[in-house]
Each structure stands twice: as structure tokens, then as C-alpha cells.
Amino acid sequence: AFYNRYYGLPNVPQERVSQSLGSGVIVDAKKGYILTNNHVIDKADDIQVSLQDGRSFSAKLIGTDEDTDVAVIQIDAENLAELSLANSKNMQGGDFVVAVGNPFGLGQTVTSGIVSALGRTNLQGLGYQNFIQTDASINPGNSGGALINLKGELVGINTAIYSPSGGNVGIGFAIPSTLAKSIMNQLIQYGQVRRGSFGVDVQDINADLARAFNINKNSGVIITSIDSDSPAESAGLQAGDIITK
């Protein structure tokens, strides 16, 4: 209104430019493929990649998967260095790891710690969950960065932190490299993840259900419904069936 009144400028909506910072891992130097998190590049109109050597490139989005929070982008650049992917299934609690990323936009930062736990689930607001938990310092901006072992191999993609305050409290989570590699291969091949469907809805068996069904241990699931024309229906499964393993 001020500009319209004094300068005669039209009162038009102004575009607000929003930027966010994150991290990524070069996993294929020849083709320029970079692993990062979906939430780092989600809804981005333009993706810029800044390398540690000072070079900057516009990136092409290859594919993204919201359920696992994995994304693959690509840059056209020479003389890149890549991280080889380890088999994260060989990891154990207590293994030493190093987290590399761009916390708070400070620039490349390295922190160290151990693997606190494996197979972490039940984190609010996240989709498919099978996280490595680590006490290596992970902060906002580290998302999409590398978690590496002492051989310099990629074992995880740093993704989330548990933080009442917004900063590091020693509980960070990374997507295992084996899962990230599987998702990455599908994103490169198809541009999306193609998942199979068993065709059932289930409910976890708790202590009360175990007593009701006279089951020795409260583990497994009970089928609550079957999708029509699904593999589960073809196999003869029915609602009320119990699956223990």
C-alpha cells in the first residue's frame, strides 16, 4: 500500500523465495549420482550442489521416495570422488562411525561416535523405518549426509534427530546403506519405487490378544482384512488368521 500510494506501483503479490540447506553423498563419480534425503529437496524448484572444492552445479532430480526419505539427484561434473557403499547388515552396536555433513550451513563438518542401536522404529512422522541410531553429532543441515565406518565406506544416510531443543542430544538416525542402495537403484531405473503388495491389513498381537487366542507368546500379527485379488487371497488366507513368523 505504501508503494502504491507514493510511487504509483501496482499492488501485486510478491513472490517469497525460500531456501534450505542439506547434505548429500556422491555415490557414482562417473555418472554424478548423489544420495540425499527426500525432505532436503522436497518441492524444490531449483537444486544447487556445492562441492568441498568450491565448485557449484545445478542438479537434476532423478527420483525420490517419501516413505524411506531417500532421493537421488545428478550433477554433470568431472573429477568427482565417490563413497563406496558397505553392507550395513554387517554392522553391530558399538561400531565406530563418522558423520559428515553441513550442520546449520557452516560447511563440511565431521563428527564421530558409535552405533548406538540398529533397526530403530516407532519414530513419529516418518514412513518406512529401519534406522541406525548413533551418538555421532547430527544437527539440522546434516540431513542427507554420510555416516561412514572406519574403512571410509558409506553405512548410512543421516536423516533425523531426536531433539527436544532442536540441537544435538546424542540421538541421531540414519537410513542403512543397504536399504538406501535398493531404493536408489529403483529410482535410477524407474524414477520411482515399485513395491510389492501382500494384500493384508494386520494388527500386532499384544498380551491381551495372546491370552484371548491362547498363544504362548505375545508376538506376531492377526489379519484384520484381506484385499480382493491379492496374493494373500489367492493363498487362502482369511481375516482372523494369525501369522507368527
C-alpha atoms as a PDB file:
ATOM      1  CA  ALA A   1       0.000   0.000   0.000  1.00  0.00           C
ATOM      2  CA  PHE A   2       2.910   2.373   0.767  1.00  0.00           C
ATOM      3  CA  TYR A   3       4.483   1.934  -2.666  1.00  0.00           C
ATOM      4  CA  ASN A   4       1.123   2.208  -4.393  1.00  0.00           C
ATOM      5  CA  ARG A   5       0.318   5.449  -2.600  1.00  0.00           C
ATOM      6  CA  TYR A   6       3.629   7.240  -3.109  1.00  0.00           C
ATOM      7  CA  TYR A   7       5.084   5.724  -6.250  1.00  0.00           C
ATOM      8  CA  GLY A   8       2.037   4.616  -8.216  1.00  0.00           C
ATOM      9  CA  LEU A   9       3.243   0.995  -8.348  1.00  0.00           C
ATOM     10  CA  PRO A  10       0.629  -1.721  -8.853  1.00  0.00           C
ATOM     11  CA  ASN A  11      -0.308  -3.643  -5.741  1.00  0.00           C
ATOM     12  CA  VAL A  12       0.740  -7.146  -6.889  1.00  0.00           C
ATOM     13  CA  PRO A  13       1.592 -10.167  -4.752  1.00  0.00           C
ATOM     14  CA  GLN A  14       5.318 -10.536  -4.150  1.00  0.00           C
ATOM     15  CA  GLU A  15       6.996 -13.911  -4.611  1.00  0.00           C
ATOM     16  CA  ARG A  16       8.705 -15.163  -1.470  1.00  0.00           C
ATOM     17  CA  VAL A  17      11.939 -17.043  -2.099  1.00  0.00           C
ATOM     18  CA  SER A  18      12.664 -19.783   0.395  1.00  0.00           C
ATOM     19  CA  GLN A  19      15.939 -21.665   0.684  1.00  0.00           C
ATOM     20  CA  SER A  20      17.001 -24.701   2.694  1.00  0.00           C
ATOM     21  CA  LEU A  21      20.322 -26.383   3.238  1.00  0.00           C
ATOM     22  CA  GLY A  22      21.139 -30.050   3.497  1.00  0.00           C
ATOM     23  CA  SER A  23      23.810 -32.573   2.685  1.00  0.00           C
ATOM     24  CA  GLY A  24      24.385 -35.317   0.138  1.00  0.00           C
ATOM     25  CA  VAL A  25      26.725 -38.158  -0.747  1.00  0.00           C
ATOM     26  CA  ILE A  26      28.320 -38.759  -4.153  1.00  0.00           C
ATOM     27  CA  VAL A  27      27.917 -42.493  -4.783  1.00  0.00           C
ATOM     28  CA  ASP A  28      28.757 -42.635  -8.515  1.00  0.00           C
ATOM     29  CA  ALA A  29      31.555 -40.334  -9.677  1.00  0.00           C
ATOM     30  CA  LYS A  30      31.242 -41.154 -13.388  1.00  0.00           C
ATOM     31  CA  LYS A  31      27.504 -40.544 -13.640  1.00  0.00           C
ATOM     32  CA  GLY A  32      27.322 -37.867 -10.940  1.00  0.00           C
ATOM     33  CA  TYR A  33      24.683 -39.581  -8.813  1.00  0.00           C
ATOM     34  CA  ILE A  34      24.182 -38.160  -5.329  1.00  0.00           C
ATOM     35  CA  LEU A  35      22.179 -39.696  -2.492  1.00  0.00           C
ATOM     36  CA  THR A  36      20.291 -37.358  -0.172  1.00  0.00           C
ATOM     37  CA  ASN A  37      17.031 -37.148   1.758  1.00  0.00           C
ATOM     38  CA  ASN A  38      13.655 -36.553   0.167  1.00  0.00           C
ATOM     39  CA  HIS A  39      12.891 -33.859   2.749  1.00  0.00           C
ATOM     40  CA  VAL A  40      16.047 -31.954   1.758  1.00  0.00           C
ATOM     41  CA  ILE A  41      14.928 -31.409  -1.851  1.00  0.00           C
ATOM     42  CA  ASP A  42      11.147 -31.856  -1.497  1.00  0.00           C
ATOM     43  CA  LYS A  43       9.156 -29.342  -3.606  1.00  0.00           C
ATOM     44  CA  ALA A  44      12.366 -27.592  -4.691  1.00  0.00           C
ATOM     45  CA  ASP A  45      12.188 -25.545  -7.889  1.00  0.00           C
ATOM     46  CA  ASP A  46      15.968 -25.454  -8.158  1.00  0.00           C
ATOM     47  CA  ILE A  47      18.615 -27.717  -6.604  1.00  0.00           C
ATOM     48  CA  GLN A  48      22.173 -26.453  -6.264  1.00  0.00           C
ATOM     49  CA  VAL A  49      25.059 -28.687  -5.225  1.00  0.00           C
ATOM     50  CA  SER A  50      28.171 -27.103  -3.710  1.00  0.00           C
ATOM     51  CA  LEU A  51      31.256 -29.301  -3.513  1.00  0.00           C
ATOM     52  CA  GLN A  52      34.020 -29.068  -0.940  1.00  0.00           C
ATOM     53  CA  ASP A  53      36.453 -27.882  -3.643  1.00  0.00           C
ATOM     54  CA  GLY A  54      34.355 -24.750  -4.188  1.00  0.00           C
ATOM     55  CA  ARG A  55      32.584 -25.806  -7.389  1.00  0.00           C
ATOM     56  CA  SER A  56      28.810 -25.439  -7.650  1.00  0.00           C
ATOM     57  CA  PHE A  57      26.399 -27.204 -10.003  1.00  0.00           C
ATOM     58  CA  SER A  58      22.720 -27.294 -10.796  1.00  0.00           C
ATOM     59  CA  ALA A  59      21.354 -30.754 -10.080  1.00  0.00           C
ATOM     60  CA  LYS A  60      18.778 -32.843 -11.883  1.00  0.00           C
ATOM     61  CA  LEU A  61      16.230 -34.737  -9.790  1.00  0.00           C
ATOM     62  CA  ILE A  62      16.354 -38.434 -10.732  1.00  0.00           C
ATOM     63  CA  GLY A  63      13.756 -39.703  -8.291  1.00  0.00           C
ATOM     64  CA  THR A  64      12.517 -39.519  -4.734  1.00  0.00           C
ATOM     65  CA  ASP A  65      10.781 -41.804  -2.254  1.00  0.00           C
ATOM     66  CA  GLU A  66       8.849 -40.194   0.577  1.00  0.00           C
ATOM     67  CA  ASP A  67       8.310 -43.439   2.506  1.00  0.00           C
ATOM     68  CA  THR A  68      12.017 -44.043   3.089  1.00  0.00           C
ATOM     69  CA  ASP A  69      13.027 -40.352   2.772  1.00  0.00           C
ATOM     70  CA  VAL A  70      15.574 -41.195   0.063  1.00  0.00           C
ATOM     71  CA  ALA A  71      16.213 -39.095  -3.039  1.00  0.00           C
ATOM     72  CA  VAL A  72      18.688 -39.324  -5.917  1.00  0.00           C
ATOM     73  CA  ILE A  73      19.946 -36.255  -7.765  1.00  0.00           C
ATOM     74  CA  GLN A  74      22.558 -35.945 -10.506  1.00  0.00           C
ATOM     75  CA  ILE A  75      25.185 -33.400 -11.459  1.00  0.00           C
ATOM     76  CA  ASP A  76      27.260 -33.147 -14.621  1.00  0.00           C
ATOM     77  CA  ALA A  77      30.801 -32.724 -13.316  1.00  0.00           C
ATOM     78  CA  GLU A  78      34.317 -34.009 -13.846  1.00  0.00           C
ATOM     79  CA  ASN A  79      36.824 -35.238 -11.255  1.00  0.00           C
ATOM     80  CA  LEU A  80      34.309 -36.305  -8.639  1.00  0.00           C
ATOM     81  CA  ALA A  81      35.145 -38.619  -5.762  1.00  0.00           C
ATOM     82  CA  GLU A  82      32.643 -41.244  -4.643  1.00  0.00           C
ATOM     83  CA  LEU A  83      31.975 -43.190  -1.461  1.00  0.00           C
ATOM     84  CA  SER A  84      31.629 -46.939  -1.773  1.00  0.00           C
ATOM     85  CA  LEU A  85      28.640 -48.485  -0.023  1.00  0.00           C
ATOM     86  CA  ALA A  86      29.236 -51.018   2.733  1.00  0.00           C
ATOM     87  CA  ASN A  87      26.826 -53.810   3.633  1.00  0.00           C
ATOM     88  CA  SER A  88      25.081 -52.204   6.594  1.00  0.00           C
ATOM     89  CA  LYS A  89      23.732 -55.614   7.632  1.00  0.00           C
ATOM     90  CA  ASN A  90      27.217 -56.417   8.937  1.00  0.00           C
ATOM     91  CA  MET A  91      27.095 -53.548  11.442  1.00  0.00           C
ATOM     92  CA  GLN A  92      26.842 -54.103  15.171  1.00  0.00           C
ATOM     93  CA  GLY A  93      26.093 -51.916  18.144  1.00  0.00           C
ATOM     94  CA  GLY A  94      29.317 -50.330  19.371  1.00  0.00           C
ATOM     95  CA  ASP A  95      30.889 -49.996  15.914  1.00  0.00           C
ATOM     96  CA  PHE A  96      32.679 -46.669  15.451  1.00  0.00           C
ATOM     97  CA  VAL A  97      31.195 -44.336  12.828  1.00  0.00           C
ATOM     98  CA  VAL A  98      31.799 -40.845  11.463  1.00  0.00           C
ATOM     99  CA  ALA A  99      29.053 -38.438  10.364  1.00  0.00           C
ATOM    100  CA  VAL A 100      29.827 -35.939   7.591  1.00  0.00           C
ATOM    101  CA  GLY A 101      27.518 -33.093   6.664  1.00  0.00           C
ATOM    102  CA  ASN A 102      26.682 -29.418   6.636  1.00  0.00           C
ATOM    103  CA  PRO A 103      25.190 -28.616  10.081  1.00  0.00           C
ATOM    104  CA  PHE A 104      23.492 -25.220  10.352  1.00  0.00           C
ATOM    105  CA  GLY A 105      25.031 -24.293   6.970  1.00  0.00           C
ATOM    106  CA  LEU A 106      28.508 -23.997   8.495  1.00  0.00           C
ATOM    107  CA  GLY A 107      30.165 -26.078   5.776  1.00  0.00           C
ATOM    108  CA  GLN A 108      31.558 -29.597   5.738  1.00  0.00           C
ATOM    109  CA  THR A 109      31.799 -30.905   9.293  1.00  0.00           C
ATOM    110  CA  VAL A 110      32.933 -34.261  10.642  1.00  0.00           C
ATOM    111  CA  THR A 111      31.770 -35.773  13.942  1.00  0.00           C
ATOM    112  CA  SER A 112      32.421 -39.195  15.411  1.00  0.00           C
ATOM    113  CA  GLY A 113      30.571 -41.651  17.615  1.00  0.00           C
ATOM    114  CA  ILE A 114      29.373 -45.217  17.769  1.00  0.00           C
ATOM    115  CA  VAL A 115      26.407 -47.202  16.530  1.00  0.00           C
ATOM    116  CA  SER A 116      24.029 -46.986  19.490  1.00  0.00           C
ATOM    117  CA  ALA A 117      21.401 -49.378  18.109  1.00  0.00           C
ATOM    118  CA  LEU A 118      20.133 -50.971  14.907  1.00  0.00           C
ATOM    119  CA  GLY A 119      16.645 -51.472  13.475  1.00  0.00           C
ATOM    120  CA  ARG A 120      15.112 -48.492  15.248  1.00  0.00           C
ATOM    121  CA  THR A 121      11.374 -47.920  14.566  1.00  0.00           C
ATOM    122  CA  ASN A 122       8.396 -46.062  16.068  1.00  0.00           C
ATOM    123  CA  LEU A 123       9.684 -42.567  15.245  1.00  0.00           C
ATOM    124  CA  GLN A 124       6.837 -40.100  14.788  1.00  0.00           C
ATOM    125  CA  GLY A 125       6.245 -38.524  11.406  1.00  0.00           C
ATOM    126  CA  LEU A 126       8.482 -40.863   9.418  1.00  0.00           C
ATOM    127  CA  GLY A 127       7.438 -43.568   6.958  1.00  0.00           C
ATOM    128  CA  TYR A 128       9.198 -46.897   6.498  1.00  0.00           C
ATOM    129  CA  GLN A 129      11.546 -47.248   9.460  1.00  0.00           C
ATOM    130  CA  ASN A 130      14.677 -49.326   9.950  1.00  0.00           C
ATOM    131  CA  PHE A 131      17.161 -46.809  11.283  1.00  0.00           C
ATOM    132  CA  ILE A 132      20.714 -46.936  12.551  1.00  0.00           C
ATOM    133  CA  GLN A 133      20.878 -44.971  15.801  1.00  0.00           C
ATOM    134  CA  THR A 134      24.134 -43.174  16.535  1.00  0.00           C
ATOM    135  CA  ASP A 135      25.517 -40.706  19.068  1.00  0.00           C
ATOM    136  CA  ALA A 136      27.724 -39.014  16.459  1.00  0.00           C
ATOM    137  CA  SER A 137      26.633 -35.359  16.488  1.00  0.00           C
ATOM    138  CA  ILE A 138      23.917 -34.820  13.873  1.00  0.00           C
ATOM    139  CA  ASN A 139      22.223 -31.431  13.635  1.00  0.00           C
ATOM    140  CA  PRO A 140      19.874 -29.581  11.242  1.00  0.00           C
ATOM    141  CA  GLY A 141      21.661 -29.419   7.875  1.00  0.00           C
ATOM    142  CA  ASN A 142      23.248 -32.850   8.321  1.00  0.00           C
ATOM    143  CA  SER A 143      20.229 -34.470   6.640  1.00  0.00           C
ATOM    144  CA  GLY A 144      21.293 -36.434   3.578  1.00  0.00           C
ATOM    145  CA  GLY A 145      24.921 -36.602   4.692  1.00  0.00           C
ATOM    146  CA  ALA A 146      27.142 -39.625   5.075  1.00  0.00           C
ATOM    147  CA  LEU A 147      27.525 -41.955   8.005  1.00  0.00           C
ATOM    148  CA  ILE A 148      30.725 -43.884   7.332  1.00  0.00           C
ATOM    149  CA  ASN A 149      32.676 -46.648   9.018  1.00  0.00           C
ATOM    150  CA  LEU A 150      36.382 -46.528   9.831  1.00  0.00           C
ATOM    151  CA  LYS A 151      37.178 -48.048   6.424  1.00  0.00           C
ATOM    152  CA  GLY A 152      35.715 -44.945   4.782  1.00  0.00           C
ATOM    153  CA  GLU A 153      32.675 -46.837   3.464  1.00  0.00           C
ATOM    154  CA  LEU A 154      29.152 -45.469   3.474  1.00  0.00           C
ATOM    155  CA  VAL A 155      26.998 -47.302   6.033  1.00  0.00           C
ATOM    156  CA  GLY A 156      24.095 -44.850   6.302  1.00  0.00           C
ATOM    157  CA  ILE A 157      22.419 -41.627   5.194  1.00  0.00           C
ATOM    158  CA  ASN A 158      21.901 -39.284   8.157  1.00  0.00           C
ATOM    159  CA  THR A 159      18.220 -38.471   8.245  1.00  0.00           C
ATOM    160  CA  ALA A 160      16.713 -37.459  11.573  1.00  0.00           C
ATOM    161  CA  ILE A 161      17.489 -36.457  15.132  1.00  0.00           C
ATOM    162  CA  TYR A 162      15.628 -36.832  18.387  1.00  0.00           C
ATOM    163  CA  SER A 163      15.846 -33.398  19.921  1.00  0.00           C
ATOM    164  CA  PRO A 164      13.527 -31.635  22.359  1.00  0.00           C
ATOM    165  CA  SER A 165      15.623 -28.474  21.868  1.00  0.00           C
ATOM    166  CA  GLY A 166      16.307 -28.637  18.116  1.00  0.00           C
ATOM    167  CA  GLY A 167      20.022 -29.362  18.577  1.00  0.00           C
ATOM    168  CA  ASN A 168      22.062 -32.495  19.049  1.00  0.00           C
ATOM    169  CA  VAL A 169      21.407 -34.552  22.177  1.00  0.00           C
ATOM    170  CA  GLY A 170      23.319 -37.638  21.088  1.00  0.00           C
ATOM    171  CA  ILE A 171      20.427 -39.456  19.407  1.00  0.00           C
ATOM    172  CA  GLY A 172      20.598 -39.393  15.626  1.00  0.00           C
ATOM    173  CA  PHE A 173      19.173 -41.720  12.998  1.00  0.00           C
ATOM    174  CA  ALA A 174      20.485 -42.852   9.621  1.00  0.00           C
ATOM    175  CA  ILE A 175      18.983 -44.875   6.769  1.00  0.00           C
ATOM    176  CA  PRO A 176      21.078 -48.069   6.391  1.00  0.00           C
ATOM    177  CA  SER A 177      23.164 -48.071   3.220  1.00  0.00           C
ATOM    178  CA  THR A 178      21.754 -51.427   2.097  1.00  0.00           C
ATOM    179  CA  LEU A 179      18.215 -50.015   2.140  1.00  0.00           C
ATOM    180  CA  ALA A 180      19.329 -46.735   0.551  1.00  0.00           C
ATOM    181  CA  LYS A 181      21.103 -48.634  -2.244  1.00  0.00           C
ATOM    182  CA  SER A 182      17.996 -50.699  -3.015  1.00  0.00           C
ATOM    183  CA  ILE A 183      15.845 -47.563  -3.174  1.00  0.00           C
ATOM    184  CA  MET A 184      18.480 -45.717  -5.216  1.00  0.00           C
ATOM    185  CA  ASN A 185      18.672 -48.477  -7.835  1.00  0.00           C
ATOM    186  CA  GLN A 186      14.902 -48.384  -8.344  1.00  0.00           C
ATOM    187  CA  LEU A 187      14.823 -44.574  -8.525  1.00  0.00           C
ATOM    188  CA  ILE A 188      17.557 -44.613 -11.186  1.00  0.00           C
ATOM    189  CA  GLN A 189      15.865 -47.374 -13.182  1.00  0.00           C
ATOM    190  CA  TYR A 190      12.207 -46.369 -12.868  1.00  0.00           C
ATOM    191  CA  GLY A 191      12.144 -42.854 -11.387  1.00  0.00           C
ATOM    192  CA  GLN A 192      10.066 -44.234  -8.531  1.00  0.00           C
ATOM    193  CA  VAL A 193       9.988 -47.170  -6.124  1.00  0.00           C
ATOM    194  CA  ARG A 194       7.903 -50.160  -7.166  1.00  0.00           C
ATOM    195  CA  ARG A 195       6.768 -52.074  -4.101  1.00  0.00           C
ATOM    196  CA  GLY A 196       5.127 -55.458  -3.980  1.00  0.00           C
ATOM    197  CA  SER A 197       1.914 -55.902  -2.010  1.00  0.00           C
ATOM    198  CA  PHE A 198       0.996 -58.907   0.124  1.00  0.00           C
ATOM    199  CA  GLY A 199      -2.591 -57.679   0.366  1.00  0.00           C
ATOM    200  CA  VAL A 200      -3.368 -57.797   4.084  1.00  0.00           C
ATOM    201  CA  ASP A 201      -4.099 -55.401   6.929  1.00  0.00           C
ATOM    202  CA  VAL A 202      -2.796 -56.622  10.264  1.00  0.00           C
ATOM    203  CA  GLN A 203      -2.790 -55.797  13.955  1.00  0.00           C
ATOM    204  CA  ASP A 204       0.082 -56.600  16.320  1.00  0.00           C
ATOM    205  CA  ILE A 205      -0.660 -59.296  18.860  1.00  0.00           C
ATOM    206  CA  ASN A 206      -0.343 -57.859  22.356  1.00  0.00           C
ATOM    207  CA  ALA A 207      -0.592 -59.653  25.702  1.00  0.00           C
ATOM    208  CA  ASP A 208      -4.410 -59.402  25.782  1.00  0.00           C
ATOM    209  CA  LEU A 209      -4.816 -60.875  22.282  1.00  0.00           C
ATOM    210  CA  ALA A 210      -2.283 -63.602  23.079  1.00  0.00           C
ATOM    211  CA  ARG A 211      -4.390 -64.679  26.068  1.00  0.00           C
ATOM    212  CA  ALA A 212      -7.613 -64.494  24.050  1.00  0.00           C
ATOM    213  CA  PHE A 213      -6.201 -66.749  21.321  1.00  0.00           C
ATOM    214  CA  ASN A 214      -4.294 -68.961  23.756  1.00  0.00           C
ATOM    215  CA  ILE A 215      -0.905 -68.117  22.221  1.00  0.00           C
ATOM    216  CA  ASN A 216       2.182 -68.764  24.308  1.00  0.00           C
ATOM    217  CA  LYS A 217       3.941 -65.507  23.467  1.00  0.00           C
ATOM    218  CA  ASN A 218       2.643 -62.080  22.520  1.00  0.00           C
ATOM    219  CA  SER A 219       4.362 -61.791  19.149  1.00  0.00           C
ATOM    220  CA  GLY A 220       3.132 -61.963  15.583  1.00  0.00           C
ATOM    221  CA  VAL A 221       0.114 -60.350  13.931  1.00  0.00           C
ATOM    222  CA  ILE A 222      -3.557 -61.082  13.370  1.00  0.00           C
ATOM    223  CA  ILE A 223      -5.009 -60.440   9.914  1.00  0.00           C
ATOM    224  CA  THR A 224      -7.853 -57.925  10.093  1.00  0.00           C
ATOM    225  CA  SER A 225      -8.741 -57.792   6.382  1.00  0.00           C
ATOM    226  CA  ILE A 226      -7.730 -59.204   3.002  1.00  0.00           C
ATOM    227  CA  ASP A 227      -7.530 -57.206  -0.222  1.00  0.00           C
ATOM    228  CA  SER A 228      -9.502 -58.711  -3.085  1.00  0.00           C
ATOM    229  CA  ASP A 229      -7.494 -60.257  -5.938  1.00  0.00           C
ATOM    230  CA  SER A 230      -4.358 -60.118  -3.784  1.00  0.00           C
ATOM    231  CA  PRO A 231      -1.619 -62.738  -3.313  1.00  0.00           C
ATOM    232  CA  ALA A 232      -2.901 -63.250   0.252  1.00  0.00           C
ATOM    233  CA  GLU A 233      -6.408 -64.043  -1.017  1.00  0.00           C
ATOM    234  CA  SER A 234      -5.019 -66.419  -3.649  1.00  0.00           C
ATOM    235  CA  ALA A 235      -3.046 -68.199  -0.926  1.00  0.00           C
ATOM    236  CA  GLY A 236      -6.236 -68.797   1.052  1.00  0.00           C
ATOM    237  CA  LEU A 237      -5.541 -66.505   3.985  1.00  0.00           C
ATOM    238  CA  GLN A 238      -8.559 -65.103   5.832  1.00  0.00           C
ATOM    239  CA  ALA A 239      -9.341 -62.368   8.297  1.00  0.00           C
ATOM    240  CA  GLY A 240      -8.686 -63.692  11.788  1.00  0.00           C
ATOM    241  CA  ASP A 241      -5.700 -65.812  10.759  1.00  0.00           C
ATOM    242  CA  ILE A 242      -2.635 -65.370  12.926  1.00  0.00           C
ATOM    243  CA  ILE A 243       0.863 -65.064  11.478  1.00  0.00           C
ATOM    244  CA  THR A 244       3.670 -65.796  13.938  1.00  0.00           C
ATOM    245  CA  LYS A 245       6.715 -65.772  11.661  1.00  0.00           C
END
